[in-house]
Amino acid sequence: MQTAEVVIIGGGIVGSSIAWHLTESGCRDVLIMERESHQGKGSTGKSMGGVRAQFATPVNIQMSLYSIPFYASFEAQLGLPSEYRPQGYMFVATRQSHLDYLTTNQEVQKSLGLTQVRMLTRDEIVDMVPQLRADDVLGGSFCPTDGFVDPYSVMVGFTTRACEKGARLWRSTEVTGIICDNGRIAGVETTRGPVSTPVVVNAAGPWAAQTAALAGVALPVEPLRRMLVPTEPFDGVSHAIPMVVDMTNGFHFRPEGLGFLLAWNDPEETPGYKTDFEPAFIEKVLVRAADRVPCFENLAVNPKRAWAGLYEMSPDHHAIIGPVPERPGFFCANGFSGHGVMHAPATGRIVSDVILEGTSSIVENAEVLSPGRFARGALLHETAVL
Ligand SMILES: Cc1cc2nc3c(=O)[nH]c(=O)nc-3n(C[C@H](O)[C@H](O)[C@H](O)COP(=O)(O)OP(=O)(O)OC[C@H]3O[C@@H](n4cnc5c(N)ncnc54)[C@H](O)[C@@H]3O)c2cc1C
């Protein structure tokens, strides 16, 4: 029988970050299982690639305070690109309650060391994006170290370097069962045969709940469709602008290639494995785009280039990270609720630390993300979800 010190189920950005962090810490006998013939066919390949530290809760802010500098030095550390572009995130407030919310969050962000984040006046917002309709804008916030990465490159970089240090990636290999012995993890059943291992990490993205069920663990992660619309080339707005978030309705956009990438969280979306792009979404997002940026009414869109992917939603919109006490040897790295790319480096580090040392100090209290918090009723509350 094949053996491994650690088996990681899922070769997306999260699984590959965990593999890299483990190998960096000296744990080299790591086996990543990916059921697809290529990595990136899950959420990672569908992502908008946004990275930000402008969150409400300390743990999310601290996850970003590890991850964003990590992305900034990714190429120096790994010798491969992350395509990190620090163009910032700009939140645009049209109600006093938005401004109060941004101000409160900034106090927490600054107290944790995010020094560059600042409030903006309406004039400063217009200076940054002159094409924005600002008659109802009261102000906003901006952090210049927020920005974008290329999730696919990051995933490939992590995997490449992890494999050079001894990790293995089995493509086209589905984990179909998890073997336990006296309640402890003992191995996995796969379409390539069984593998003996004392440690299994669930990094199965939107399929996390089924994967946990193989180990007899109930994990509250649900898939939720999100759609993105890339535009055709458009130079009516600068390509140096930040990710702009219209807090009136959650519409947000950023430069992408020669055009822009448009996103909006449709409140009518319901959980499920729906990955078809819904053509009616184009009209919905374009209406909101032209409302905030009038010249966007001239945007051209090719519906064939638009796509849909799955968020992996947890009940409190925070990741679920750590060991499952009732199943020794089973670890979760799931439920990122739209933040799995920006938090992949921190997650890799925390999971690696917890497997190898039993604890991690890169965030003040990684325990708050533990899978057991739902049973204890210790849910977190993140309101800055896009
Ligand atoms: C439209 C969209 C926009 C997004 N925008 C952002 C953003 O701007 N910023 C951000 O931070 N996040 C964003 N996200 C979220 C982010 O993409 C995800 O949180 C992240 O990619 C999760 O990575 P993962 O590795 O956990 O999951 P995945 O990339 O889904 O990888 C999981 C892998 O597990 C494999 N797998 C599942 N079950 C098994 C099994 N039994 N055996 C073997 N393999 C298995 C799957 O094939 C898959 O490849 C976005 C997501 C979407 C859909």
Short mmCIF file of C-alpha atoms and ligand atoms in Angstrom, two decimals:
data_model
loop_
_atom_site.label_atom_id
_atom_site.label_comp_id
_atom_site.label_asym_id
_atom_site.label_seq_id
_atom_site.Cartn_x
_atom_site.Cartn_y
_atom_site.Cartn_z
CA MET A 1 0.00 0.00 0.00
CA GLN A 2 1.11 3.58 -0.70
CA THR A 3 1.78 5.75 2.32
CA ALA A 4 2.06 9.47 3.08
CA GLU A 5 2.64 11.54 6.19
CA VAL A 6 -0.12 13.92 5.14
CA VAL A 7 -2.82 13.53 2.47
CA ILE A 8 -4.44 16.73 1.21
CA ILE A 9 -7.79 16.31 -0.55
CA GLY A 10 -8.05 19.04 -3.20
CA GLY A 11 -5.35 20.62 -5.34
CA GLY A 12 -6.77 24.17 -5.53
CA ILE A 13 -5.04 27.26 -4.14
CA VAL A 14 -5.73 26.23 -0.54
CA GLY A 15 -4.49 22.64 -0.83
CA SER A 16 -1.38 23.76 -2.69
CA SER A 17 -0.59 26.49 -0.12
CA ILE A 18 -0.89 23.93 2.68
CA ALA A 19 1.44 21.57 0.78
CA TRP A 20 4.03 24.33 0.28
CA HIS A 21 3.93 25.47 3.90
CA LEU A 22 4.29 21.86 5.10
CA THR A 23 7.28 21.18 2.88
CA GLU A 24 8.90 24.49 3.91
CA SER A 25 8.61 23.35 7.53
CA GLY A 26 10.33 20.08 6.73
CA CYS A 27 7.31 17.80 6.30
CA ARG A 28 8.00 16.52 2.78
CA ASP A 29 5.97 13.32 2.53
CA VAL A 30 2.84 15.16 1.42
CA LEU A 31 0.39 13.77 -1.13
CA ILE A 32 -2.14 16.06 -2.83
CA MET A 33 -5.15 14.31 -4.36
CA GLU A 34 -6.92 16.11 -7.19
CA ARG A 35 -9.78 14.35 -8.93
CA GLU A 36 -9.66 16.55 -12.03
CA SER A 37 -7.06 16.04 -14.74
CA HIS A 38 -5.88 19.65 -14.13
CA GLN A 39 -5.65 21.82 -11.06
CA GLY A 40 -7.81 24.93 -10.89
CA LYS A 41 -11.09 23.52 -12.16
CA GLY A 42 -12.77 24.27 -8.81
CA SER A 43 -13.29 27.76 -7.38
CA THR A 44 -9.66 28.79 -7.79
CA GLY A 45 -9.86 28.98 -11.57
CA LYS A 46 -13.09 31.04 -11.37
CA SER A 47 -11.99 33.65 -8.86
CA MET A 48 -11.81 37.42 -9.28
CA GLY A 49 -8.40 37.39 -7.58
CA GLY A 50 -9.12 40.26 -5.21
CA VAL A 51 -7.04 40.55 -2.04
CA ARG A 52 -7.89 42.98 0.77
CA ALA A 53 -7.32 43.56 4.43
CA GLN A 54 -10.37 45.81 4.80
CA PHE A 55 -12.46 43.43 6.91
CA ALA A 56 -14.49 43.84 10.07
CA THR A 57 -13.24 41.03 12.30
CA PRO A 58 -9.71 40.82 13.78
CA VAL A 59 -9.17 37.26 12.54
CA ASN A 60 -10.01 38.12 8.91
CA ILE A 61 -7.83 41.25 9.08
CA GLN A 62 -4.94 39.24 10.53
CA MET A 63 -5.32 36.51 7.90
CA SER A 64 -4.90 39.25 5.28
CA LEU A 65 -2.01 40.86 7.13
CA TYR A 66 -0.11 37.59 6.70
CA SER A 67 -1.33 36.87 3.18
CA ILE A 68 -0.95 40.20 1.37
CA PRO A 69 2.73 40.79 2.25
CA PHE A 70 3.23 37.13 1.39
CA TYR A 71 1.82 37.79 -2.09
CA ALA A 72 3.98 40.92 -2.37
CA SER A 73 7.11 38.80 -1.77
CA PHE A 74 5.82 35.66 -3.51
CA GLU A 75 8.11 35.99 -6.51
CA ALA A 76 11.15 36.77 -4.32
CA GLN A 77 10.41 33.76 -2.10
CA LEU A 78 9.25 31.20 -4.65
CA GLY A 79 10.84 32.51 -7.83
CA LEU A 80 7.48 32.31 -9.60
CA PRO A 81 4.87 35.04 -10.14
CA SER A 82 1.75 35.76 -8.09
CA GLU A 83 0.92 38.75 -10.31
CA TYR A 84 0.17 40.80 -7.18
CA ARG A 85 -0.97 44.27 -8.22
CA PRO A 86 -1.38 46.67 -5.29
CA GLN A 87 -4.01 48.90 -6.89
CA GLY A 88 -6.11 49.00 -3.73
CA TYR A 89 -9.74 48.50 -2.82
CA MET A 90 -11.95 51.58 -2.64
CA PHE A 91 -15.25 51.29 -0.75
CA VAL A 92 -17.73 53.97 -1.81
CA ALA A 93 -20.33 54.95 0.80
CA THR A 94 -23.68 56.51 -0.06
CA ARG A 95 -25.25 56.32 3.42
CA GLN A 96 -24.09 57.59 6.80
CA SER A 97 -24.39 54.02 8.13
CA HIS A 98 -21.78 52.92 5.53
CA LEU A 99 -19.38 55.64 6.62
CA ASP A 100 -19.83 54.77 10.29
CA TYR A 101 -19.22 51.14 9.43
CA LEU A 102 -16.02 51.90 7.49
CA THR A 103 -14.78 54.18 10.28
CA THR A 104 -15.37 51.54 12.95
CA ASN A 105 -13.66 48.86 10.86
CA GLN A 106 -10.67 51.11 10.23
CA GLU A 107 -10.11 51.56 13.93
CA VAL A 108 -9.80 47.78 14.28
CA GLN A 109 -7.67 47.49 11.11
CA LYS A 110 -5.27 50.21 12.29
CA SER A 111 -5.02 48.77 15.79
CA LEU A 112 -3.84 45.53 14.19
CA GLY A 113 -1.15 47.25 12.14
CA LEU A 114 -2.81 48.13 8.84
CA THR A 115 -1.31 51.61 8.73
CA GLN A 116 -2.01 52.58 5.13
CA VAL A 117 -5.81 52.31 5.20
CA ARG A 118 -7.59 55.67 5.19
CA MET A 119 -10.95 57.35 4.84
CA LEU A 120 -11.66 59.29 1.65
CA THR A 121 -13.75 62.38 1.00
CA ARG A 122 -16.07 62.53 -1.98
CA ASP A 123 -13.56 64.77 -3.79
CA GLU A 124 -10.76 62.25 -3.24
CA ILE A 125 -12.98 59.50 -4.62
CA VAL A 126 -13.73 61.55 -7.71
CA ASP A 127 -10.01 62.31 -8.12
CA MET A 128 -9.28 58.59 -8.15
CA VAL A 129 -12.10 57.64 -10.52
CA PRO A 130 -13.39 60.79 -12.25
CA GLN A 131 -15.99 58.83 -14.23
CA LEU A 132 -17.84 57.79 -11.08
CA ARG A 133 -21.29 59.31 -10.48
CA ALA A 134 -20.74 60.92 -7.09
CA ASP A 135 -23.84 63.06 -6.44
CA ASP A 136 -24.97 60.67 -3.69
CA VAL A 137 -21.47 59.71 -2.46
CA LEU A 138 -20.68 60.70 1.14
CA GLY A 139 -17.11 59.38 1.26
CA GLY A 140 -15.36 56.06 1.45
CA SER A 141 -12.25 54.15 2.38
CA PHE A 142 -9.11 53.05 0.57
CA CYS A 143 -6.18 50.77 1.29
CA PRO A 144 -3.34 50.87 -1.27
CA THR A 145 -1.89 47.47 -0.34
CA ASP A 146 -5.16 45.74 -1.23
CA GLY A 147 -5.33 44.68 -4.87
CA PHE A 148 -5.36 41.62 -7.09
CA VAL A 149 -3.37 38.44 -7.72
CA ASP A 150 -3.58 35.72 -10.33
CA PRO A 151 -4.96 32.72 -8.37
CA TYR A 152 -3.94 30.22 -11.03
CA SER A 153 -0.29 31.35 -11.00
CA VAL A 154 -0.23 31.26 -7.20
CA MET A 155 -1.63 27.72 -7.14
CA VAL A 156 0.89 26.55 -9.73
CA GLY A 157 3.74 28.30 -7.88
CA PHE A 158 2.90 26.68 -4.56
CA THR A 159 2.49 23.23 -6.14
CA THR A 160 5.65 23.44 -8.23
CA ARG A 161 7.85 24.38 -5.30
CA ALA A 162 6.17 21.92 -2.91
CA CYS A 163 6.72 19.08 -5.40
CA GLU A 164 10.37 20.06 -5.82
CA LYS A 165 10.75 19.55 -2.06
CA GLY A 166 9.16 16.11 -2.09
CA ALA A 167 5.38 16.59 -2.17
CA ARG A 168 3.47 14.57 -4.75
CA LEU A 169 0.41 15.61 -6.77
CA TRP A 170 -1.89 12.84 -8.00
CA ARG A 171 -4.15 14.24 -10.69
CA SER A 172 -7.29 12.42 -11.90
CA THR A 173 -7.49 10.79 -8.48
CA GLU A 174 -10.67 11.04 -6.46
CA VAL A 175 -10.78 10.31 -2.76
CA THR A 176 -13.79 8.02 -2.40
CA GLY A 177 -13.46 7.02 1.24
CA ILE A 178 -11.65 7.85 4.47
CA ILE A 179 -10.39 4.96 6.56
CA CYS A 180 -10.53 5.18 10.35
CA ASP A 181 -9.10 2.93 13.00
CA ASN A 182 -10.51 3.27 16.52
CA GLY A 183 -11.89 6.66 15.53
CA ARG A 184 -8.52 7.97 14.27
CA ILE A 185 -7.63 8.69 10.65
CA ALA A 186 -5.75 5.74 9.16
CA GLY A 187 -5.89 6.31 5.40
CA VAL A 188 -7.93 7.14 2.31
CA GLU A 189 -9.56 5.09 -0.42
CA THR A 190 -8.98 6.55 -3.87
CA THR A 191 -9.66 5.72 -7.50
CA ARG A 192 -5.93 4.80 -7.62
CA GLY A 193 -6.16 2.49 -4.62
CA PRO A 194 -5.81 2.96 -0.86
CA VAL A 195 -3.20 5.15 0.81
CA SER A 196 -2.20 4.77 4.43
CA THR A 197 -1.80 8.07 6.33
CA PRO A 198 -2.33 9.39 9.86
CA VAL A 199 -3.32 12.89 8.67
CA VAL A 200 -5.96 13.97 6.14
CA VAL A 201 -6.59 17.62 5.27
CA ASN A 202 -9.91 18.58 3.72
CA ALA A 203 -9.15 21.25 1.08
CA ALA A 204 -12.02 20.27 -1.20
CA GLY A 205 -13.46 23.78 -1.69
CA PRO A 206 -17.19 23.74 -2.46
CA TRP A 207 -17.19 19.93 -2.04
CA ALA A 208 -15.94 20.18 1.54
CA ALA A 209 -19.13 18.89 3.17
CA GLN A 210 -19.18 15.64 1.14
CA THR A 211 -15.48 15.16 1.82
CA ALA A 212 -15.96 15.63 5.57
CA ALA A 213 -18.89 13.20 5.46
CA LEU A 214 -16.48 10.50 4.19
CA ALA A 215 -14.84 10.81 7.62
CA GLY A 216 -18.20 10.88 9.41
CA VAL A 217 -17.84 14.60 10.10
CA ALA A 218 -20.72 17.07 9.61
CA LEU A 219 -19.34 20.28 8.10
CA PRO A 220 -21.68 23.22 7.37
CA VAL A 221 -20.28 24.37 4.01
CA GLU A 222 -22.66 25.11 1.12
CA PRO A 223 -21.86 25.93 -2.52
CA LEU A 224 -23.27 29.23 -3.78
CA ARG A 225 -23.01 30.36 -7.39
CA ARG A 226 -21.21 33.62 -8.20
CA MET A 227 -21.03 35.07 -11.70
CA LEU A 228 -18.45 37.39 -13.26
CA VAL A 229 -18.75 39.42 -16.44
CA PRO A 230 -15.57 40.52 -18.25
CA THR A 231 -16.05 43.38 -20.67
CA GLU A 232 -14.55 43.83 -24.10
CA PRO A 233 -11.62 46.31 -24.29
CA PHE A 234 -12.65 49.69 -22.85
CA ASP A 235 -10.43 52.69 -22.18
CA GLY A 236 -13.04 55.19 -20.97
CA VAL A 237 -11.79 54.55 -17.41
CA SER A 238 -8.16 54.24 -16.30
CA HIS A 239 -6.76 50.74 -15.87
CA ALA A 240 -4.77 51.89 -12.83
CA ILE A 241 -7.89 52.28 -10.67
CA PRO A 242 -8.52 50.13 -7.58
CA MET A 243 -11.26 47.56 -7.06
CA VAL A 244 -14.26 49.84 -6.62
CA VAL A 245 -17.07 48.67 -4.34
CA ASP A 246 -20.40 50.51 -4.52
CA MET A 247 -21.81 49.98 -1.03
CA THR A 248 -25.30 51.00 -2.19
CA ASN A 249 -25.86 47.59 -3.76
CA GLY A 250 -22.57 45.63 -3.58
CA PHE A 251 -21.68 46.10 -7.27
CA HIS A 252 -17.91 46.02 -7.68
CA PHE A 253 -15.46 46.09 -10.55
CA ARG A 254 -11.79 46.15 -11.34
CA PRO A 255 -9.58 46.49 -14.39
CA GLU A 256 -8.84 43.20 -16.16
CA GLY A 257 -6.75 43.00 -19.32
CA LEU A 258 -7.92 45.71 -21.70
CA GLY A 259 -11.39 45.80 -20.17
CA PHE A 260 -13.01 45.48 -16.75
CA LEU A 261 -14.34 42.64 -14.65
CA LEU A 262 -17.84 43.26 -13.26
CA ALA A 263 -19.30 41.52 -10.22
CA TRP A 264 -22.43 41.66 -8.13
CA ASN A 265 -23.78 39.41 -5.43
CA ASP A 266 -27.30 38.51 -6.62
CA PRO A 267 -29.39 38.13 -3.44
CA GLU A 268 -31.78 35.83 -5.31
CA GLU A 269 -29.09 33.17 -5.75
CA THR A 270 -29.77 29.97 -3.78
CA PRO A 271 -27.28 27.29 -2.65
CA GLY A 272 -26.47 24.40 -4.99
CA TYR A 273 -23.96 23.10 -7.51
CA LYS A 274 -25.01 25.49 -10.29
CA THR A 275 -22.10 26.41 -12.49
CA ASP A 276 -23.93 27.49 -15.65
CA PHE A 277 -23.63 31.17 -16.45
CA GLU A 278 -27.10 32.75 -16.47
CA PRO A 279 -27.32 35.17 -19.44
CA ALA A 280 -29.94 37.32 -17.64
CA PHE A 281 -27.21 38.24 -15.13
CA ILE A 282 -25.51 40.46 -17.72
CA GLU A 283 -28.39 42.90 -17.76
CA LYS A 284 -28.53 42.93 -13.94
CA VAL A 285 -24.84 43.75 -13.57
CA LEU A 286 -24.73 46.25 -16.45
CA VAL A 287 -27.64 48.26 -14.97
CA ARG A 288 -25.68 48.64 -11.73
CA ALA A 289 -22.47 49.39 -13.61
CA ALA A 290 -24.00 52.19 -15.68
CA ASP A 291 -25.73 53.60 -12.60
CA ARG A 292 -22.40 54.14 -10.79
CA VAL A 293 -20.18 54.78 -13.82
CA PRO A 294 -22.37 56.39 -16.51
CA CYS A 295 -19.83 55.82 -19.32
CA PHE A 296 -20.13 52.08 -18.63
CA GLU A 297 -23.38 52.21 -20.59
CA ASN A 298 -21.08 51.95 -23.60
CA LEU A 299 -19.45 48.74 -22.40
CA ALA A 300 -19.54 45.81 -24.78
CA VAL A 301 -19.89 42.33 -23.33
CA ASN A 302 -19.51 38.96 -25.00
CA PRO A 303 -21.73 36.55 -23.02
CA LYS A 304 -19.53 33.63 -24.10
CA ARG A 305 -16.63 35.03 -22.06
CA ALA A 306 -18.66 35.40 -18.85
CA TRP A 307 -18.48 32.64 -16.27
CA ALA A 308 -19.88 31.23 -13.05
CA GLY A 309 -18.16 29.51 -10.13
CA LEU A 310 -18.94 28.47 -6.59
CA TYR A 311 -18.34 30.23 -3.29
CA GLU A 312 -17.95 27.82 -0.37
CA MET A 313 -20.19 29.44 2.23
CA SER A 314 -19.97 28.82 5.95
CA PRO A 315 -22.79 29.88 8.32
CA ASP A 316 -20.83 32.87 9.66
CA HIS A 317 -18.92 33.74 6.47
CA HIS A 318 -15.58 32.84 8.05
CA ALA A 319 -13.23 30.06 7.12
CA ILE A 320 -13.35 26.78 9.05
CA ILE A 321 -9.77 25.87 9.87
CA GLY A 322 -8.26 23.34 12.24
CA PRO A 323 -8.51 19.83 13.62
CA VAL A 324 -11.76 17.98 14.24
CA PRO A 325 -11.39 16.75 17.84
CA GLU A 326 -13.81 13.82 17.46
CA ARG A 327 -11.84 12.53 14.45
CA PRO A 328 -8.12 12.74 15.39
CA GLY A 329 -5.95 13.24 12.33
CA PHE A 330 -8.66 15.05 10.31
CA PHE A 331 -8.08 18.76 9.57
CA CYS A 332 -10.31 21.31 7.80
CA ALA A 333 -9.38 24.22 5.54
CA ASN A 334 -12.82 25.13 4.24
CA GLY A 335 -15.73 27.57 4.07
CA PHE A 336 -13.85 30.66 2.87
CA SER A 337 -17.07 32.36 1.81
CA GLY A 338 -15.47 34.28 -1.05
CA HIS A 339 -12.06 34.91 0.55
CA GLY A 340 -10.13 31.72 -0.17
CA VAL A 341 -7.64 33.30 -2.55
CA MET A 342 -6.77 36.22 -0.30
CA HIS A 343 -6.51 33.94 2.74
CA ALA A 344 -4.76 30.96 1.13
CA PRO A 345 -1.24 31.88 2.35
CA ALA A 346 -2.39 32.36 5.97
CA THR A 347 -4.43 29.17 5.81
CA GLY A 348 -1.46 27.17 4.53
CA ARG A 349 0.67 28.47 7.37
CA ILE A 350 -1.95 27.89 10.08
CA VAL A 351 -2.78 24.34 8.93
CA SER A 352 0.90 23.45 8.60
CA ASP A 353 1.68 24.89 12.08
CA VAL A 354 -1.27 23.11 13.69
CA ILE A 355 -0.41 19.75 12.10
CA LEU A 356 3.28 19.95 12.98
CA GLU A 357 3.24 21.90 16.24
CA GLY A 358 -0.33 21.75 17.51
CA THR A 359 -0.76 25.53 17.42
CA SER A 360 -0.20 28.60 15.22
CA SER A 361 0.71 32.11 16.25
CA ILE A 362 0.30 33.97 12.96
CA VAL A 363 -3.14 35.18 14.00
CA GLU A 364 -3.92 36.10 17.59
CA ASN A 365 -6.44 33.34 18.06
CA ALA A 366 -6.76 30.79 15.25
CA GLU A 367 -9.05 28.82 17.58
CA VAL A 368 -11.96 31.11 16.71
CA LEU A 369 -12.00 29.46 13.25
CA SER A 370 -12.16 25.92 14.64
CA PRO A 371 -14.75 23.51 13.21
CA GLY A 372 -16.14 23.05 16.73
CA ARG A 373 -17.39 26.66 16.97
CA PHE A 374 -20.78 25.83 15.42
CA ALA A 375 -21.62 23.19 18.02
CA ARG A 376 -20.52 25.62 20.76
CA GLY A 377 -22.62 28.41 19.24
CA ALA A 378 -19.46 30.57 19.03
CA LEU A 379 -20.14 32.00 15.58
CA LEU A 380 -18.21 35.00 14.27
CA HIS A 381 -19.79 37.95 12.49
CA GLU A 382 -18.22 39.31 9.30
CA THR A 383 -20.22 41.95 7.50
CA ALA A 384 -17.60 42.97 4.93
CA VAL A 385 -18.48 40.08 2.58
CA LEU A 386 -18.46 40.64 -1.17
C1 LIG B 1 -16.74 34.01 -9.17
C2 LIG B 1 -15.83 33.91 -7.98
C3 LIG B 1 -15.08 35.03 -7.59
C4 LIG B 1 -14.23 34.94 -6.48
N1 LIG B 1 -13.49 36.03 -6.16
C5 LIG B 1 -12.62 35.94 -5.11
C6 LIG B 1 -11.77 37.04 -4.80
O1 LIG B 1 -11.81 38.09 -5.45
N2 LIG B 1 -10.90 36.90 -3.77
C7 LIG B 1 -10.83 35.74 -3.01
O2 LIG B 1 -10.04 35.68 -2.08
N3 LIG B 1 -11.62 34.70 -3.29
C8 LIG B 1 -12.51 34.77 -4.32
N4 LIG B 1 -13.32 33.70 -4.61
C9 LIG B 1 -13.28 32.52 -3.74
C10 LIG B 1 -12.07 31.67 -4.02
O3 LIG B 1 -11.97 31.45 -5.40
C11 LIG B 1 -12.16 30.36 -3.24
O4 LIG B 1 -12.41 30.63 -1.88
C12 LIG B 1 -10.88 29.56 -3.36
O5 LIG B 1 -10.52 29.38 -4.70
C13 LIG B 1 -11.03 28.21 -2.67
O6 LIG B 1 -9.90 27.44 -3.00
P1 LIG B 1 -9.88 25.90 -2.64
O7 LIG B 1 -8.55 25.41 -2.99
O8 LIG B 1 -10.37 25.72 -1.24
O9 LIG B 1 -11.03 25.25 -3.53
P2 LIG B 1 -11.02 24.78 -5.06
O10 LIG B 1 -10.25 25.67 -5.92
O11 LIG B 1 -12.46 24.54 -5.41
O12 LIG B 1 -10.26 23.40 -5.00
C14 LIG B 1 -10.83 22.26 -4.43
C15 LIG B 1 -10.38 21.08 -5.25
O13 LIG B 1 -10.79 19.88 -4.60
C16 LIG B 1 -11.02 18.91 -5.60
N5 LIG B 1 -11.80 17.86 -4.96
C17 LIG B 1 -13.02 17.95 -4.40
N6 LIG B 1 -13.40 16.76 -3.90
C18 LIG B 1 -12.39 15.88 -4.16
C19 LIG B 1 -12.19 14.50 -3.88
N7 LIG B 1 -13.11 13.77 -3.23
N8 LIG B 1 -11.04 13.92 -4.30
C20 LIG B 1 -10.08 14.64 -4.95
N9 LIG B 1 -10.23 15.96 -5.23
C21 LIG B 1 -11.37 16.57 -4.84
C22 LIG B 1 -11.74 19.70 -6.66
O14 LIG B 1 -11.65 19.07 -7.92
C23 LIG B 1 -11.02 21.04 -6.63
O15 LIG B 1 -10.00 21.14 -7.59
C24 LIG B 1 -14.15 33.73 -5.74
C25 LIG B 1 -14.88 32.62 -6.13
C26 LIG B 1 -15.71 32.69 -7.24
C27 LIG B 1 -16.50 31.49 -7.65
#
